[in-house]
Amino acid sequence: MISFSSNNIIFWMAFPDYPVNLFVDHFVLMKGTPAGQPEERIFPNNKAEVFFNLGDHLRGYSNDSDQEFRLKESVVSGLRHTYFSFHPGHYFSMAGLRFTLFGFHHLFAIPAQHFTNQNFDAMDVWGREMELVRERLMETKSEAGRISVLQDWITNRISGASLPDMLQWKKVEEKLSTLREPVASFLEKNIGYSHKHSLQLIKEKAGLTPKMIEKVNRFNRSLRMLNQSTFVSWANLALDAGYADQSHFIREFGHFTGFTPAVYLKDKPRIYKLYRQLELPSEDQE
């Protein structure tokens, strides 16, 4: 488990072993009293998420919707192709996890596209099961203990999932993350169905089309580069991340974050490092 802090918030992250890592990218805990920032933004990351609120109620909204969402006890969020803004309460305490690209669908057997760009109260989706998990989290005080509560919940869920099938889809996820060929040829070689059926299958299992998954992956490559830099050549960064040119990079970066790259680079120390793609500078790690 690693820990780091930002804006009076302490984060703990744990990365699961096999077979949980086929379904879950990482577990995370957050706790503290955020200072001086009325709004935070969560950028698209190709990961569905489940979080349990153990502190004050939160409120937030998606960039493409004026409808406010209030997080009282738990939330499940699907993949996004736009950013989500939220306002932390005075006492901020969360426990949750981010799924692998296809892990959410294979674990819960729910079409992932029903959750795309959406936030739902997890108790409305899974009922008493989520109440029990949250109760155990509230009763458990240590960080390691809370991670164990989350891992036990997922482990019990895995018993009904097909591991060989999930292994194959995990390989598809890994190849999509470094895609350097046309989507059509990738689907033909790696999925094995017709182009149309492959598109439908990935959207059902992930929540986004392969083309949008590729765009979000490319955006996150650029974000990792920015998180490791204090001065950059925008033209070189755009090409290294896989964009056609600098203007293409700036346009997509603005869509996914609401910031220009220059503004993000200037303000990044104040942005919650949970969403900095886990590639943390050494001075941020404890």
Tab-separated table of C-alpha atoms in Angstrom:
chain	number	residue	atom	x	y	z
A	1	MET	CA	0.000	0.000	0.000
A	2	ILE	CA	1.290	3.467	-0.867
A	3	SER	CA	0.236	6.786	0.648
A	4	PHE	CA	0.577	10.431	-0.340
A	5	SER	CA	-1.102	13.731	0.480
A	6	SER	CA	-2.519	16.736	-1.353
A	7	ASN	CA	-4.518	19.764	-0.175
A	8	ASN	CA	-4.908	18.419	3.390
A	9	ILE	CA	-6.148	15.060	2.053
A	10	ILE	CA	-4.246	11.816	2.694
A	11	PHE	CA	-4.607	9.052	0.100
A	12	TRP	CA	-3.872	5.345	0.467
A	13	MET	CA	-3.736	3.027	-2.553
A	14	ALA	CA	-3.450	-0.743	-2.739
A	15	PHE	CA	-3.011	-2.864	-5.853
A	16	PRO	CA	-4.583	-6.343	-5.731
A	17	ASP	CA	-3.040	-9.673	-6.664
A	18	TYR	CA	-4.470	-12.327	-8.985
A	19	PRO	CA	-7.333	-13.001	-9.529
A	20	VAL	CA	-8.750	-9.769	-8.063
A	21	ASN	CA	-6.464	-7.714	-10.329
A	22	LEU	CA	-8.335	-9.012	-13.376
A	23	PHE	CA	-11.364	-7.049	-12.182
A	24	VAL	CA	-9.974	-4.253	-9.978
A	25	ASP	CA	-7.198	-1.846	-10.941
A	26	HIS	CA	-6.719	-0.532	-7.402
A	27	PHE	CA	-8.370	0.206	-4.070
A	28	VAL	CA	-8.209	3.702	-2.602
A	29	LEU	CA	-8.927	5.496	0.674
A	30	MET	CA	-9.095	9.285	1.138
A	31	LYS	CA	-9.419	11.259	4.355
A	32	GLY	CA	-8.943	14.855	5.494
A	33	THR	CA	-10.290	18.399	5.488
A	34	PRO	CA	-9.695	20.013	2.060
A	35	ALA	CA	-8.524	23.613	2.198
A	36	GLY	CA	-9.338	26.462	-0.112
A	37	GLN	CA	-10.784	24.595	-3.099
A	38	PRO	CA	-14.553	24.673	-3.625
A	39	GLU	CA	-14.405	22.361	-6.650
A	40	GLU	CA	-12.412	19.352	-7.819
A	41	ARG	CA	-12.538	17.598	-11.181
A	42	ILE	CA	-12.352	13.917	-12.045
A	43	PHE	CA	-11.031	13.328	-15.541
A	44	PRO	CA	-11.974	10.419	-17.852
A	45	ASN	CA	-9.797	7.393	-17.083
A	46	ASN	CA	-11.497	4.358	-18.711
A	47	LYS	CA	-12.339	2.966	-15.268
A	48	ALA	CA	-15.751	2.436	-13.685
A	49	GLU	CA	-15.710	3.208	-9.960
A	50	VAL	CA	-17.535	2.407	-6.728
A	51	PHE	CA	-17.029	4.667	-3.708
A	52	PHE	CA	-18.430	4.671	-0.192
A	53	ASN	CA	-18.784	8.040	1.509
A	54	LEU	CA	-17.674	7.850	5.140
A	55	GLY	CA	-17.634	11.616	5.749
A	56	ASP	CA	-19.777	14.651	4.959
A	57	HIS	CA	-22.182	14.568	2.017
A	58	LEU	CA	-20.782	15.636	-1.357
A	59	ARG	CA	-22.389	17.234	-4.375
A	60	GLY	CA	-21.240	17.257	-7.971
A	61	TYR	CA	-22.216	17.440	-11.623
A	62	SER	CA	-21.052	16.241	-15.019
A	63	ASN	CA	-19.683	18.695	-17.570
A	64	ASP	CA	-22.384	17.706	-20.082
A	65	SER	CA	-25.290	17.971	-17.624
A	66	ASP	CA	-26.693	20.669	-15.349
A	67	GLN	CA	-28.233	18.058	-13.067
A	68	GLU	CA	-26.593	18.008	-9.640
A	69	PHE	CA	-25.688	14.708	-8.004
A	70	ARG	CA	-25.547	14.352	-4.215
A	71	LEU	CA	-23.369	11.625	-2.742
A	72	LYS	CA	-24.678	10.601	0.647
A	73	GLU	CA	-23.527	7.025	1.281
A	74	SER	CA	-22.284	5.319	-1.900
A	75	VAL	CA	-21.929	5.854	-5.628
A	76	VAL	CA	-21.247	3.788	-8.736
A	77	SER	CA	-19.900	5.643	-11.778
A	78	GLY	CA	-19.361	4.340	-15.286
A	79	LEU	CA	-16.738	5.252	-17.867
A	80	ARG	CA	-16.719	8.898	-18.938
A	81	HIS	CA	-15.828	10.875	-22.007
A	82	THR	CA	-16.063	14.179	-20.148
A	83	TYR	CA	-14.987	15.415	-16.729
A	84	PHE	CA	-17.025	15.336	-13.520
A	85	SER	CA	-16.869	18.131	-10.926
A	86	PHE	CA	-17.559	17.710	-7.227
A	87	HIS	CA	-17.479	19.811	-4.074
A	88	PRO	CA	-15.903	18.081	-1.051
A	89	GLY	CA	-17.568	18.477	2.322
A	90	HIS	CA	-15.756	19.890	5.347
A	91	TYR	CA	-14.772	16.375	6.470
A	92	PHE	CA	-13.814	14.289	3.455
A	93	SER	CA	-13.563	10.505	3.887
A	94	MET	CA	-14.028	7.976	1.082
A	95	ALA	CA	-13.242	4.317	0.449
A	96	GLY	CA	-13.571	2.712	-2.958
A	97	LEU	CA	-12.083	1.086	-6.011
A	98	ARG	CA	-11.517	1.548	-9.708
A	99	PHE	CA	-12.260	-1.386	-11.987
A	100	THR	CA	-10.272	-2.612	-14.946
A	101	LEU	CA	-11.746	-1.736	-18.339
A	102	PHE	CA	-13.947	-4.844	-18.568
A	103	GLY	CA	-13.886	-5.861	-14.894
A	104	PHE	CA	-17.085	-4.089	-13.874
A	105	HIS	CA	-19.221	-5.864	-16.466
A	106	HIS	CA	-17.745	-9.312	-15.828
A	107	LEU	CA	-18.101	-8.972	-12.066
A	108	PHE	CA	-21.694	-7.729	-11.963
A	109	ALA	CA	-23.121	-8.921	-15.329
A	110	ILE	CA	-24.630	-5.484	-15.996
A	111	PRO	CA	-24.312	-3.779	-19.419
A	112	ALA	CA	-21.666	-1.135	-18.750
A	113	GLN	CA	-23.151	1.392	-21.190
A	114	HIS	CA	-26.074	1.887	-18.769
A	115	PHE	CA	-23.587	3.671	-16.477
A	116	THR	CA	-21.650	5.709	-19.058
A	117	ASN	CA	-21.232	9.335	-17.899
A	118	GLN	CA	-23.611	8.562	-15.032
A	119	ASN	CA	-23.498	8.458	-11.230
A	120	PHE	CA	-25.965	6.286	-9.337
A	121	ASP	CA	-26.516	5.595	-5.677
A	122	ALA	CA	-24.895	2.150	-5.364
A	123	MET	CA	-27.537	1.083	-2.855
A	124	ASP	CA	-30.216	1.668	-5.495
A	125	VAL	CA	-28.302	-0.756	-7.748
A	126	TRP	CA	-27.269	-3.495	-5.288
A	127	GLY	CA	-29.390	-2.781	-2.213
A	128	ARG	CA	-28.582	-4.383	1.131
A	129	GLU	CA	-25.259	-5.760	-0.112
A	130	MET	CA	-23.850	-2.232	-0.298
A	131	GLU	CA	-25.290	-1.245	3.066
A	132	LEU	CA	-23.422	-4.147	4.673
A	133	VAL	CA	-20.121	-3.216	2.993
A	134	ARG	CA	-20.460	0.400	4.128
A	135	GLU	CA	-21.339	-0.661	7.672
A	136	ARG	CA	-18.180	-2.788	7.824
A	137	LEU	CA	-16.106	0.123	6.495
A	138	MET	CA	-17.549	2.462	9.128
A	139	GLU	CA	-16.816	-0.063	11.892
A	140	THR	CA	-13.224	-0.625	10.698
A	141	LYS	CA	-10.807	2.128	11.709
A	142	SER	CA	-7.450	1.106	10.212
A	143	GLU	CA	-6.577	1.795	6.581
A	144	ALA	CA	-5.356	-1.778	6.029
A	145	GLY	CA	-8.581	-3.094	7.540
A	146	ARG	CA	-10.736	-1.005	5.226
A	147	ILE	CA	-8.798	-2.198	2.187
A	148	SER	CA	-9.421	-5.773	3.389
A	149	VAL	CA	-13.166	-5.079	3.634
A	150	LEU	CA	-13.234	-3.947	0.004
A	151	GLN	CA	-11.075	-6.848	-1.159
A	152	ASP	CA	-13.271	-9.383	0.659
A	153	TRP	CA	-16.363	-7.926	-1.031
A	154	ILE	CA	-14.813	-8.304	-4.491
A	155	THR	CA	-13.374	-11.760	-3.742
A	156	ASN	CA	-16.829	-13.029	-2.794
A	157	ARG	CA	-18.187	-11.595	-6.040
A	158	ILE	CA	-15.503	-13.259	-8.180
A	159	SER	CA	-16.781	-16.740	-7.317
A	160	GLY	CA	-19.551	-16.300	-9.889
A	161	ALA	CA	-17.350	-14.904	-12.672
A	162	SER	CA	-15.509	-16.762	-15.439
A	163	LEU	CA	-11.757	-16.313	-14.929
A	164	PRO	CA	-10.693	-17.739	-18.340
A	165	ASP	CA	-13.084	-15.349	-20.092
A	166	MET	CA	-11.854	-12.419	-18.006
A	167	LEU	CA	-8.222	-13.305	-18.770
A	168	GLN	CA	-8.951	-12.945	-22.478
A	169	TRP	CA	-10.632	-9.572	-22.015
A	170	LYS	CA	-7.772	-8.384	-19.810
A	171	LYS	CA	-5.448	-9.020	-22.762
A	172	VAL	CA	-7.763	-6.978	-24.989
A	173	GLU	CA	-7.590	-4.122	-22.462
A	174	GLU	CA	-3.785	-4.214	-22.418
A	175	LYS	CA	-3.621	-4.066	-26.214
A	176	LEU	CA	-6.159	-1.231	-26.375
A	177	SER	CA	-4.053	0.803	-23.934
A	178	THR	CA	-1.184	0.937	-26.439
A	179	LEU	CA	-3.189	0.861	-29.654
A	180	ARG	CA	-1.169	2.030	-32.645
A	181	GLU	CA	-3.286	0.644	-35.486
A	182	PRO	CA	-6.730	1.385	-36.947
A	183	VAL	CA	-9.522	0.258	-34.641
A	184	ALA	CA	-11.140	-1.854	-37.373
A	185	SER	CA	-8.046	-4.009	-37.913
A	186	PHE	CA	-7.501	-4.326	-34.153
A	187	LEU	CA	-11.040	-5.629	-33.649
A	188	GLU	CA	-10.718	-8.131	-36.475
A	189	LYS	CA	-7.482	-9.589	-35.065
A	190	ASN	CA	-8.329	-9.565	-31.349
A	191	ILE	CA	-12.091	-9.980	-30.967
A	192	GLY	CA	-12.836	-12.355	-33.833
A	193	TYR	CA	-16.364	-11.195	-34.638
A	194	SER	CA	-17.625	-8.889	-37.364
A	195	HIS	CA	-16.673	-5.236	-37.023
A	196	LYS	CA	-20.217	-4.214	-36.081
A	197	HIS	CA	-20.664	-6.979	-33.506
A	198	SER	CA	-17.230	-6.303	-31.981
A	199	LEU	CA	-18.124	-2.628	-31.527
A	200	GLN	CA	-21.384	-3.553	-29.806
A	201	LEU	CA	-19.648	-6.100	-27.589
A	202	ILE	CA	-16.979	-3.692	-26.349
A	203	LYS	CA	-19.528	-0.953	-25.713
A	204	GLU	CA	-21.641	-3.404	-23.696
A	205	LYS	CA	-18.670	-4.641	-21.661
A	206	ALA	CA	-16.822	-1.324	-21.200
A	207	GLY	CA	-19.389	1.419	-21.745
A	208	LEU	CA	-17.568	3.299	-24.516
A	209	THR	CA	-16.757	2.557	-28.144
A	210	PRO	CA	-13.196	1.406	-28.971
A	211	LYS	CA	-12.570	4.760	-30.665
A	212	MET	CA	-13.521	6.707	-27.533
A	213	ILE	CA	-11.506	4.316	-25.343
A	214	GLU	CA	-8.526	5.042	-27.596
A	215	LYS	CA	-9.088	8.812	-27.224
A	216	VAL	CA	-9.268	8.577	-23.427
A	217	ASN	CA	-6.117	6.422	-23.332
A	218	ARG	CA	-4.299	8.966	-25.494
A	219	PHE	CA	-5.458	11.789	-23.218
A	220	ASN	CA	-4.168	9.910	-20.169
A	221	ARG	CA	-0.787	9.397	-21.831
A	222	SER	CA	-0.552	13.164	-22.274
A	223	LEU	CA	-1.668	13.664	-18.663
A	224	ARG	CA	1.097	11.382	-17.373
A	225	MET	CA	3.650	13.367	-19.361
A	226	LEU	CA	2.351	16.649	-17.945
A	227	ASN	CA	2.339	15.290	-14.399
A	228	GLN	CA	6.056	14.558	-14.729
A	229	SER	CA	6.947	17.948	-16.212
A	230	THR	CA	7.351	21.567	-15.200
A	231	PHE	CA	8.212	22.766	-18.702
A	232	VAL	CA	7.188	21.042	-21.919
A	233	SER	CA	7.312	21.439	-25.664
A	234	TRP	CA	3.627	21.253	-26.578
A	235	ALA	CA	4.320	20.128	-30.133
A	236	ASN	CA	6.618	17.297	-28.998
A	237	LEU	CA	4.265	16.203	-26.229
A	238	ALA	CA	1.350	16.074	-28.674
A	239	LEU	CA	3.263	13.836	-31.075
A	240	ASP	CA	4.656	11.613	-28.297
A	241	ALA	CA	1.160	11.084	-26.878
A	242	GLY	CA	-0.200	10.112	-30.295
A	243	TYR	CA	-1.977	13.266	-31.489
A	244	ALA	CA	-1.867	14.466	-35.083
A	245	ASP	CA	-0.605	17.899	-34.040
A	246	GLN	CA	-0.565	20.440	-31.206
A	247	SER	CA	-4.002	21.915	-31.945
A	248	HIS	CA	-5.547	18.422	-31.911
A	249	PHE	CA	-3.993	17.806	-28.481
A	250	ILE	CA	-5.144	21.139	-27.014
A	251	ARG	CA	-8.696	20.664	-28.312
A	252	GLU	CA	-9.117	17.172	-26.841
A	253	PHE	CA	-7.367	18.079	-23.586
A	254	GLY	CA	-9.831	20.938	-23.099
A	255	HIS	CA	-12.789	18.640	-23.741
A	256	PHE	CA	-11.623	16.050	-21.210
A	257	THR	CA	-10.563	18.469	-18.449
A	258	GLY	CA	-12.107	21.900	-18.973
A	259	PHE	CA	-8.551	23.316	-18.801
A	260	THR	CA	-5.979	24.302	-21.375
A	261	PRO	CA	-2.781	22.246	-20.991
A	262	ALA	CA	-0.929	25.380	-19.841
A	263	VAL	CA	-3.451	26.086	-17.071
A	264	TYR	CA	-3.359	22.455	-15.945
A	265	LEU	CA	0.450	22.475	-15.861
A	266	LYS	CA	0.430	25.641	-13.738
A	267	ASP	CA	-2.251	24.434	-11.295
A	268	LYS	CA	-1.526	20.696	-11.135
A	269	PRO	CA	-0.050	20.709	-7.588
A	270	ARG	CA	-3.517	21.677	-6.331
A	271	ILE	CA	-5.404	18.981	-8.219
A	272	TYR	CA	-6.190	15.790	-6.310
A	273	LYS	CA	-3.345	13.420	-7.071
A	274	LEU	CA	-5.654	10.412	-6.957
A	275	TYR	CA	-6.460	11.180	-10.589
A	276	ARG	CA	-2.843	11.726	-11.659
A	277	GLN	CA	-2.706	8.209	-13.084
A	278	LEU	CA	-0.616	6.852	-10.195
A	279	GLU	CA	2.734	7.879	-11.694
A	280	LEU	CA	3.749	10.062	-8.771
A	281	PRO	CA	6.971	12.062	-8.448
A	282	SER	CA	9.178	10.629	-5.716
A	283	GLU	CA	8.676	13.618	-3.427
A	284	ASP	CA	4.936	12.895	-3.291
A	285	GLN	CA	5.343	9.350	-2.030
A	286	GLU	CA	5.730	8.479	1.620
